[in-house]
Short mmCIF file of C-alpha atoms in Angstrom, two decimals:
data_model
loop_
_atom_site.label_atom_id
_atom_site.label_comp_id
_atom_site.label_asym_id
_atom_site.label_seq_id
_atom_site.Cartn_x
_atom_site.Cartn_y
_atom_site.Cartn_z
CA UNK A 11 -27.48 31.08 -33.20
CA UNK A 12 -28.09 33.89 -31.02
CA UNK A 13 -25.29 35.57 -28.66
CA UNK A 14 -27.15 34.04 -25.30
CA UNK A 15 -27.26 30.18 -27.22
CA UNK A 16 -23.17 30.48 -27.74
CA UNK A 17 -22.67 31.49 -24.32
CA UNK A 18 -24.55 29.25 -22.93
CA UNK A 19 -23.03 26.63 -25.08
CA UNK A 20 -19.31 28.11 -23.94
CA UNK A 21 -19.95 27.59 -20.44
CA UNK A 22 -21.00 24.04 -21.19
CA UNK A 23 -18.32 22.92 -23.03
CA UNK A 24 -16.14 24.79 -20.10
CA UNK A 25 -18.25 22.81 -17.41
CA UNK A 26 -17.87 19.21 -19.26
CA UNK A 27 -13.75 19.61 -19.48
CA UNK A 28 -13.85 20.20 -15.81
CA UNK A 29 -15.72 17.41 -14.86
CA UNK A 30 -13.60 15.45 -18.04
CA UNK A 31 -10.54 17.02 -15.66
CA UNK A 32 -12.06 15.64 -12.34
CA UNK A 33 -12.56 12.04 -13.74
CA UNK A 34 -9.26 12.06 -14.74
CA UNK A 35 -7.62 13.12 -11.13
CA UNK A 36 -9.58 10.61 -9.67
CA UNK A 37 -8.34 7.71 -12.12
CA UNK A 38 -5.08 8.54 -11.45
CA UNK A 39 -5.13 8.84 -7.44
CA UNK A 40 -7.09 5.69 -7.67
CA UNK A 41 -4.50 3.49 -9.48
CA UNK A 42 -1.45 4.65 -8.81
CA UNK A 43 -2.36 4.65 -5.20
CA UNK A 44 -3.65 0.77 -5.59
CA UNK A 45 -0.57 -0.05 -7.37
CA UNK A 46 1.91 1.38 -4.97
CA UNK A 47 0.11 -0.51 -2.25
CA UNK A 48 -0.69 -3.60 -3.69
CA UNK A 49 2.48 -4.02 -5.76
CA UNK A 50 4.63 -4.11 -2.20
CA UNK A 51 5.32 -7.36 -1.21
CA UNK A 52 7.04 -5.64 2.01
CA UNK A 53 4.02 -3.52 2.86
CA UNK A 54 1.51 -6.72 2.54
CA UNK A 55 4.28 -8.98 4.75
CA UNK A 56 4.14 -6.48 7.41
CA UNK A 57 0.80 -6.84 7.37
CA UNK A 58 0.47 -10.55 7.86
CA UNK A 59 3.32 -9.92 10.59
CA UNK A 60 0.39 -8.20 12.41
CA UNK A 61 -1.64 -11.55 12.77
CA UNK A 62 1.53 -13.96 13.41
CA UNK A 63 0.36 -14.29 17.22
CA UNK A 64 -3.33 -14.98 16.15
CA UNK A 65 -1.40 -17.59 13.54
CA UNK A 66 0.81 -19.41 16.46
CA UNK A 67 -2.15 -19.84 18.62
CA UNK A 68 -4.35 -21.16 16.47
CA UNK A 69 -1.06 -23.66 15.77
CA UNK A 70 -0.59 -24.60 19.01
CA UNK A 71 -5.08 -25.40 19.77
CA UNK A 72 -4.51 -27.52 16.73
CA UNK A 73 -1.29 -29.32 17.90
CA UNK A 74 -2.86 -30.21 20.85
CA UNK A 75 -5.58 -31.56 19.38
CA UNK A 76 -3.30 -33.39 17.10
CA UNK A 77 -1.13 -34.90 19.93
CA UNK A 78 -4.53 -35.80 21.70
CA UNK A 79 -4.91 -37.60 18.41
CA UNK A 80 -1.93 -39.61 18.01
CA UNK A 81 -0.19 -39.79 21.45
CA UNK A 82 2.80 -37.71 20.02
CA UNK A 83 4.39 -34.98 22.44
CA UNK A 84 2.97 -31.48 21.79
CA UNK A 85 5.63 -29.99 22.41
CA UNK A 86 7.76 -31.80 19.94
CA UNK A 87 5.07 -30.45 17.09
CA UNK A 88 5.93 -27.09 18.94
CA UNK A 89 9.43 -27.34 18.37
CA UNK A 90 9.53 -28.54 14.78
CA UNK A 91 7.43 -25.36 13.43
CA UNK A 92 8.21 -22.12 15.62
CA UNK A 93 7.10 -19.05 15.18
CA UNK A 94 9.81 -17.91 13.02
CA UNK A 95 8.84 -20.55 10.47
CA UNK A 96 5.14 -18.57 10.71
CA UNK A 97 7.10 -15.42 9.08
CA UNK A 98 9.02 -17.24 6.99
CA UNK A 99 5.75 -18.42 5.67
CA UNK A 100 4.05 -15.07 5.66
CA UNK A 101 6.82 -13.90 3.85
CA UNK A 102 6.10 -16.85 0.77
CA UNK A 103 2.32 -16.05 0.80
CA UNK A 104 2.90 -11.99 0.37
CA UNK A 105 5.13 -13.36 -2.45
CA UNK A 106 2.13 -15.53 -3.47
CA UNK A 107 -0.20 -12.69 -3.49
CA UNK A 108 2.24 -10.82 -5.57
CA UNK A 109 2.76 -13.71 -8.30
CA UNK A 110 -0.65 -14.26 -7.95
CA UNK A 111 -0.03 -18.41 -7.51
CA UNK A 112 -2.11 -20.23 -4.92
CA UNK A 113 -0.41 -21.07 -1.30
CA UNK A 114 -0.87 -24.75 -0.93
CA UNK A 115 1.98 -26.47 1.63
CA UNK A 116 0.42 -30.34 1.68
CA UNK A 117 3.00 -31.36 -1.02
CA UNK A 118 5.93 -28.84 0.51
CA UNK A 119 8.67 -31.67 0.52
CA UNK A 120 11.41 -28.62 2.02
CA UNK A 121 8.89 -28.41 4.80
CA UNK A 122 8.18 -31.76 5.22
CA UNK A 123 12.01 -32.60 5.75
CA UNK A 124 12.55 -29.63 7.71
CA UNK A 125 9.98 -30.85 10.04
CA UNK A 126 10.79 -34.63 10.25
CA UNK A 127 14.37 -33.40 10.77
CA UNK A 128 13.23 -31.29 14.35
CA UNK A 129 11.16 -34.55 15.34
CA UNK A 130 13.64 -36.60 14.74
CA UNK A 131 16.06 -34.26 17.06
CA UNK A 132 13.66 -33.61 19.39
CA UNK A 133 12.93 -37.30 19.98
CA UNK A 134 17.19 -38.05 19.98
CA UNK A 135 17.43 -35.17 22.31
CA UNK A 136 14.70 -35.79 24.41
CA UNK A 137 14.96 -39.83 24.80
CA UNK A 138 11.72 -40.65 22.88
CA UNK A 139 11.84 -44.03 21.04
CA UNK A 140 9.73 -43.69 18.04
CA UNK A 141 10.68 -45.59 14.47
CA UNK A 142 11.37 -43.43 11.62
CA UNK A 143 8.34 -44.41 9.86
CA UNK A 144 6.43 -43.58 12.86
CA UNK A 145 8.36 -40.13 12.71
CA UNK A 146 7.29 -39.80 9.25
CA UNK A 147 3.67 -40.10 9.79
CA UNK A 148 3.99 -37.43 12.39
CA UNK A 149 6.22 -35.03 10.09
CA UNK A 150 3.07 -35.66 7.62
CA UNK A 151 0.21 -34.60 9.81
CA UNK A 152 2.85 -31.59 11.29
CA UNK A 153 2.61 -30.61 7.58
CA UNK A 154 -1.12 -31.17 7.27
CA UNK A 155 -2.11 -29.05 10.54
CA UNK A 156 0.37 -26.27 9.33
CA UNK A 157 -1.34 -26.26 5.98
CA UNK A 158 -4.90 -26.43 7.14
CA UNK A 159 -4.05 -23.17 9.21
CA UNK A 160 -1.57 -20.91 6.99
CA UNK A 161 -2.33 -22.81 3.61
CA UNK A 162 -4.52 -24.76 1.30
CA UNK A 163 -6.01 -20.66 0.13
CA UNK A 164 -6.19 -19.68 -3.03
CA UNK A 165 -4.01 -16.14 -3.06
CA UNK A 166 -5.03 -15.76 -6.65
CA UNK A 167 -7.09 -12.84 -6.13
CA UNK A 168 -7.66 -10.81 -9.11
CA UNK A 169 -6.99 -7.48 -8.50
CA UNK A 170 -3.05 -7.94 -7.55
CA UNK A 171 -3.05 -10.12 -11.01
CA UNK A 172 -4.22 -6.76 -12.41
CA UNK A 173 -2.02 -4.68 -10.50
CA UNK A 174 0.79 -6.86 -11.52
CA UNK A 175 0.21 -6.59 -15.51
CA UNK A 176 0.45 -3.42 -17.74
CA UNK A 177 -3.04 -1.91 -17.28
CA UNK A 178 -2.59 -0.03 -14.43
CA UNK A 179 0.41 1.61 -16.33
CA UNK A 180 -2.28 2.72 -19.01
CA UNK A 181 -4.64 3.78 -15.86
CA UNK A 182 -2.01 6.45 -15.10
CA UNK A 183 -0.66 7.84 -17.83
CA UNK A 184 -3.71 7.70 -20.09
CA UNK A 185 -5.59 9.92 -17.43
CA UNK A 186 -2.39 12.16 -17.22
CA UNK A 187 -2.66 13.06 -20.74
CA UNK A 188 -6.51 13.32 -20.71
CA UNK A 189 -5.89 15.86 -17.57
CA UNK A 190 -2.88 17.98 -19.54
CA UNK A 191 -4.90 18.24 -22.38
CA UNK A 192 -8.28 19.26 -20.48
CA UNK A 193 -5.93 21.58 -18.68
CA UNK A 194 -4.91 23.10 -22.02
CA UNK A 195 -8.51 22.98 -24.14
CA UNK A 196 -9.57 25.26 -21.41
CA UNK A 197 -7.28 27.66 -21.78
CA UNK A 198 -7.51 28.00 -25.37
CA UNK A 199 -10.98 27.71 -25.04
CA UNK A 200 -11.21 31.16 -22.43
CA UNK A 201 -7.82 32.50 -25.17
CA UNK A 202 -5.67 32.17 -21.55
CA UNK A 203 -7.80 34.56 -19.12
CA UNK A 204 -8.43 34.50 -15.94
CA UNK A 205 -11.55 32.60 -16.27
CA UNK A 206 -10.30 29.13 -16.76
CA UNK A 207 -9.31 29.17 -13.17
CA UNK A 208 -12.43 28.70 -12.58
CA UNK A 209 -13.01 24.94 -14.34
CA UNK A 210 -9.90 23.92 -13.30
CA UNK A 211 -9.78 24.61 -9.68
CA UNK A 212 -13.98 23.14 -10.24
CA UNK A 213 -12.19 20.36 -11.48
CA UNK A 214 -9.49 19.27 -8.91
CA UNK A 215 -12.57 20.35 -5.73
CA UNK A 216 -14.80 18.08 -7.70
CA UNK A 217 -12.31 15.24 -7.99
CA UNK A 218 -11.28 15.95 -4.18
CA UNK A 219 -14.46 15.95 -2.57
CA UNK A 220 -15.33 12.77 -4.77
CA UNK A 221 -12.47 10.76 -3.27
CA UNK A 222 -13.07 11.71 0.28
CA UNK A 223 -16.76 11.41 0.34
CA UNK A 224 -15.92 7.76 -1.43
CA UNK A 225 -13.48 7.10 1.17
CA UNK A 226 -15.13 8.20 3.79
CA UNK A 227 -18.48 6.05 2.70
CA UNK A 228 -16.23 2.83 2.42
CA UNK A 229 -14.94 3.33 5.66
CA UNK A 230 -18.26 3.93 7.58
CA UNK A 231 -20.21 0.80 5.60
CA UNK A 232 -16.50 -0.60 6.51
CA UNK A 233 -16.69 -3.04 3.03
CA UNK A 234 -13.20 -3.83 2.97
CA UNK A 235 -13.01 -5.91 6.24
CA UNK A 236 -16.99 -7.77 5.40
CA UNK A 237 -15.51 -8.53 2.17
CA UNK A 238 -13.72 -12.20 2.27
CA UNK A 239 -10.74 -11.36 -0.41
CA UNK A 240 -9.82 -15.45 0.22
CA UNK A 241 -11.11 -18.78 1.74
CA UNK A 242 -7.73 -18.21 5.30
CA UNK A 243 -9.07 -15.76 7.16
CA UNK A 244 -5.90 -14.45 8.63
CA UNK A 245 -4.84 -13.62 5.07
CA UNK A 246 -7.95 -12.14 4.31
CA UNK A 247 -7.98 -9.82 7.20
CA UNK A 248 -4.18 -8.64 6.28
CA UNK A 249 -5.59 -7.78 2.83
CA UNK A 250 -8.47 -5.73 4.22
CA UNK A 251 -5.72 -3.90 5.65
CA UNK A 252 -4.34 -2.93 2.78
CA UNK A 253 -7.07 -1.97 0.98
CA UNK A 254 -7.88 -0.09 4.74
CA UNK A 255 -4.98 1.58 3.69
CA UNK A 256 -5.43 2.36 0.20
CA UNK A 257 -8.57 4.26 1.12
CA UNK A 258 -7.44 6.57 3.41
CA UNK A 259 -4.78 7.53 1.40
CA UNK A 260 -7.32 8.56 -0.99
CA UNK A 261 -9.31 10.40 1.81
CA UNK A 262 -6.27 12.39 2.62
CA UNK A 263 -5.59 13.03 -1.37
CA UNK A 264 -9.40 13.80 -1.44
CA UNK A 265 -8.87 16.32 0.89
CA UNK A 266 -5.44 17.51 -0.79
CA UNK A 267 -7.12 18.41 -4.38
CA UNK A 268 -10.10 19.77 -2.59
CA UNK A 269 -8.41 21.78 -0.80
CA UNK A 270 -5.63 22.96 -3.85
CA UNK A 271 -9.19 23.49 -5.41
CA UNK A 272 -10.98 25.94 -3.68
CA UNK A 273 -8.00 27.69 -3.32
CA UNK A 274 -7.70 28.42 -7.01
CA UNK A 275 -11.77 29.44 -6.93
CA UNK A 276 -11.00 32.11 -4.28
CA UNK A 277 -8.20 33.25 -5.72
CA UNK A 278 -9.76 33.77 -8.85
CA UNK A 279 -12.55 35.20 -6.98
CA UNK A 280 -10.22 37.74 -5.55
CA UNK A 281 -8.39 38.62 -9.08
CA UNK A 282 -11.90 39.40 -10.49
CA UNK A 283 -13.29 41.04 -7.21
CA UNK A 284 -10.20 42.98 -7.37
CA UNK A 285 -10.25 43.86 -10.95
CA UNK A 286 -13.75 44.97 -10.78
CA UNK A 287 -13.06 47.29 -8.29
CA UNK A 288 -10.26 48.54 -10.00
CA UNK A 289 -12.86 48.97 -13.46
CA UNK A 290 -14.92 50.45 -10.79
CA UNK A 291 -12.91 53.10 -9.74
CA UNK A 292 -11.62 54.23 -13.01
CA UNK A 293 -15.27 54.58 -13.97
CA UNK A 294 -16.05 56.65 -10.80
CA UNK A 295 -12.66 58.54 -11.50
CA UNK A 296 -13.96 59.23 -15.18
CA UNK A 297 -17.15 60.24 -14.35
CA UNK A 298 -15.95 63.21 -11.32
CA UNK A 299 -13.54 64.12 -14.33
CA UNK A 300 -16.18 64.78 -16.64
CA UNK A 301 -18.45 65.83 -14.36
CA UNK A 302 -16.00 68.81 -13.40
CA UNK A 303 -15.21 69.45 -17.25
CA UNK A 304 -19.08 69.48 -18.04
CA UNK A 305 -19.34 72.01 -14.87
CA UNK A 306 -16.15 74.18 -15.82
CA UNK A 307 -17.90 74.49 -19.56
CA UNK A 308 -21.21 75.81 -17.97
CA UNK A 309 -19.48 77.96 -15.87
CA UNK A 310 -17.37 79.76 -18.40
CA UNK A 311 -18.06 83.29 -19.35
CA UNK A 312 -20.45 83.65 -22.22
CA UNK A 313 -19.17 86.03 -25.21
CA UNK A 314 -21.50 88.89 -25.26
CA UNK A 315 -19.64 90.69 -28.36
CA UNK A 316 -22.68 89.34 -30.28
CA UNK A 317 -25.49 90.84 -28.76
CA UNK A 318 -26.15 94.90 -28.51
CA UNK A 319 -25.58 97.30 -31.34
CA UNK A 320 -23.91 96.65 -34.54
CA UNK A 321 -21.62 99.27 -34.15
CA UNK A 322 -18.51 98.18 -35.83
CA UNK A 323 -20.26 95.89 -37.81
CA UNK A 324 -19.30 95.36 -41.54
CA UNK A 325 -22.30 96.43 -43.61
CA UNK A 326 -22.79 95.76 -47.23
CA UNK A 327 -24.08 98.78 -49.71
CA UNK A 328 -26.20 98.56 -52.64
CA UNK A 329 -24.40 101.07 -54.35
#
């Protein structure tokens, strides 16, 4: 193997450990990010809080339907599920997501009760004689209409069952080591000079500009808020807000180890533009030197002692 084949093998092996070092970065920004956005249950609530006005309208359109229906006073169905009962119920279904159970309220008897219990006032308070059976019926299709608008979805969606078990744990910390020890080979690999700089900051631009372009992509094809993550569309839409989320934090990381990237390339490019100036100069430097020594040789006096007569020579005799 010939000194151009080992080089050219060298910078190979140098070029596949950055882009081994760039995978990794972009493992770890990608789940860690996804798990400290998916994993709130706070973050996800505030999102559904977003959509509780959308949620109480489309209540009320379907209580008035329902009192159409049965002759039953709309706003008793008002009063026995408020809108404070709507985030009290967007706080169970973030919880839902998180657990990854189902959200199903049909067979809710705590909801049931609490409901019959406000009809039941509402009709004492409000001088309406209905039985308690007919009450009952009423509490049932209360429950009914609030589960065909904030329940009967399955929250079971796979990637917060993920998020939720040990595998994102191995997503991060298995790419952390695979980074350290890319981060390492490559210095041993250029025996800690200047040129490993080079792969590295190659590998966190790489990794950078591969996030943001992603990002970026997702966000103009805008896939998270086509995609139906569940069958209630209210809860869908608050997920495509987090995931919304999730991606441009991984623009704005993109950007982060792009930039921290081509920072290390011109830097490096400045230590070696520097340095070979410096070799350049010293070579100059060497060069005037010698020529000036060459020219103080040629201009030295030449011993003449040598040439003329050989008086005072030292002659031999045959005698």
């Amino acid at each position: 193997m010939n000194k151009n084949t080992k080089y050219k093998l060298f910078k190979l092996l140098n070029a596949l450990l950055a882009m081994l070092l760039a995978a990794s970065v972009v493992c770890v920004v990608v789940a860690s990010t996804m798990t400290g956005v998916l994993k709130s249950q706070g973050f996800l609530e505030k999102k559904l809080q977003t959509y509780s006005a959308q949620t109480a309208q489309q209540l009320t359109d379907e209580f008035v339907k329902l009192s159409d229906k049965t002759g039953f006073s709309q706003d008793a169905y008002k009063n026995a599920f408020t809108e404070n009962d709507t985030q009290l119920i967007f706080k169970t279904v973030a919880g839902n997501f998180q657990l990854f159970y189902s959200t199903e309220f049909s067979d809710d008897s705590d909801l049931y009760n609490c409901i019959k219990t406000r009809l039941t006032n509402y009709c004492e308070d409000n001088g309406l004689n209905y039985t308690d059976r007919e009450i009952s019926n009423n509490a049932a299709l209360c429950v009914d209409t609030v589960n065909q608008i904030m329940g009967g979805s399955s929250t079971k969606i796979r990637v917060f069952g993920i998020v939720k078990s040990n595998i994102m744990i191995y997503a991060v910390v298995a790419p952390i080591i695979l980074a350290i020890a890319c981060i390492v080979a490559l210095d041993l690999l250029n025996y800690g000079r200047h040129r490993k700089y080079n792969y590295i900051g190659l590998g966190f631009s790489t990794a950078g500009f591969v996030l943001a372009s992603s990002g970026v992509f997702i966000r103009l094809q805008n896939y998270s808020s086509q995609y139906s993550f569940c069958d209630n569309k209210i809860y869908s839409a608050a997920v495509s807000d987090c995931f919304s989320f999730f991606v441009n934090i991984c623009i704005a990381l993109g950007v982060a180890f792009a930039v921290v990237g081509v920072v290390i390339l011109a830097a490096n490019l400045a230590y070696y533009t520097k340095k070979e100036r410096r070799i350049k100069a010293v070579h100059e430097e060497n060069s005037q030197l010698r020529s000036e020594y060459m020219e103080q040789i040629s201009n030295k006096p030449k011993d003449n002692s040598s040439n003329g007569s050989d008086k005072g020579k030292l002659t031999l005799s045959n005698k």
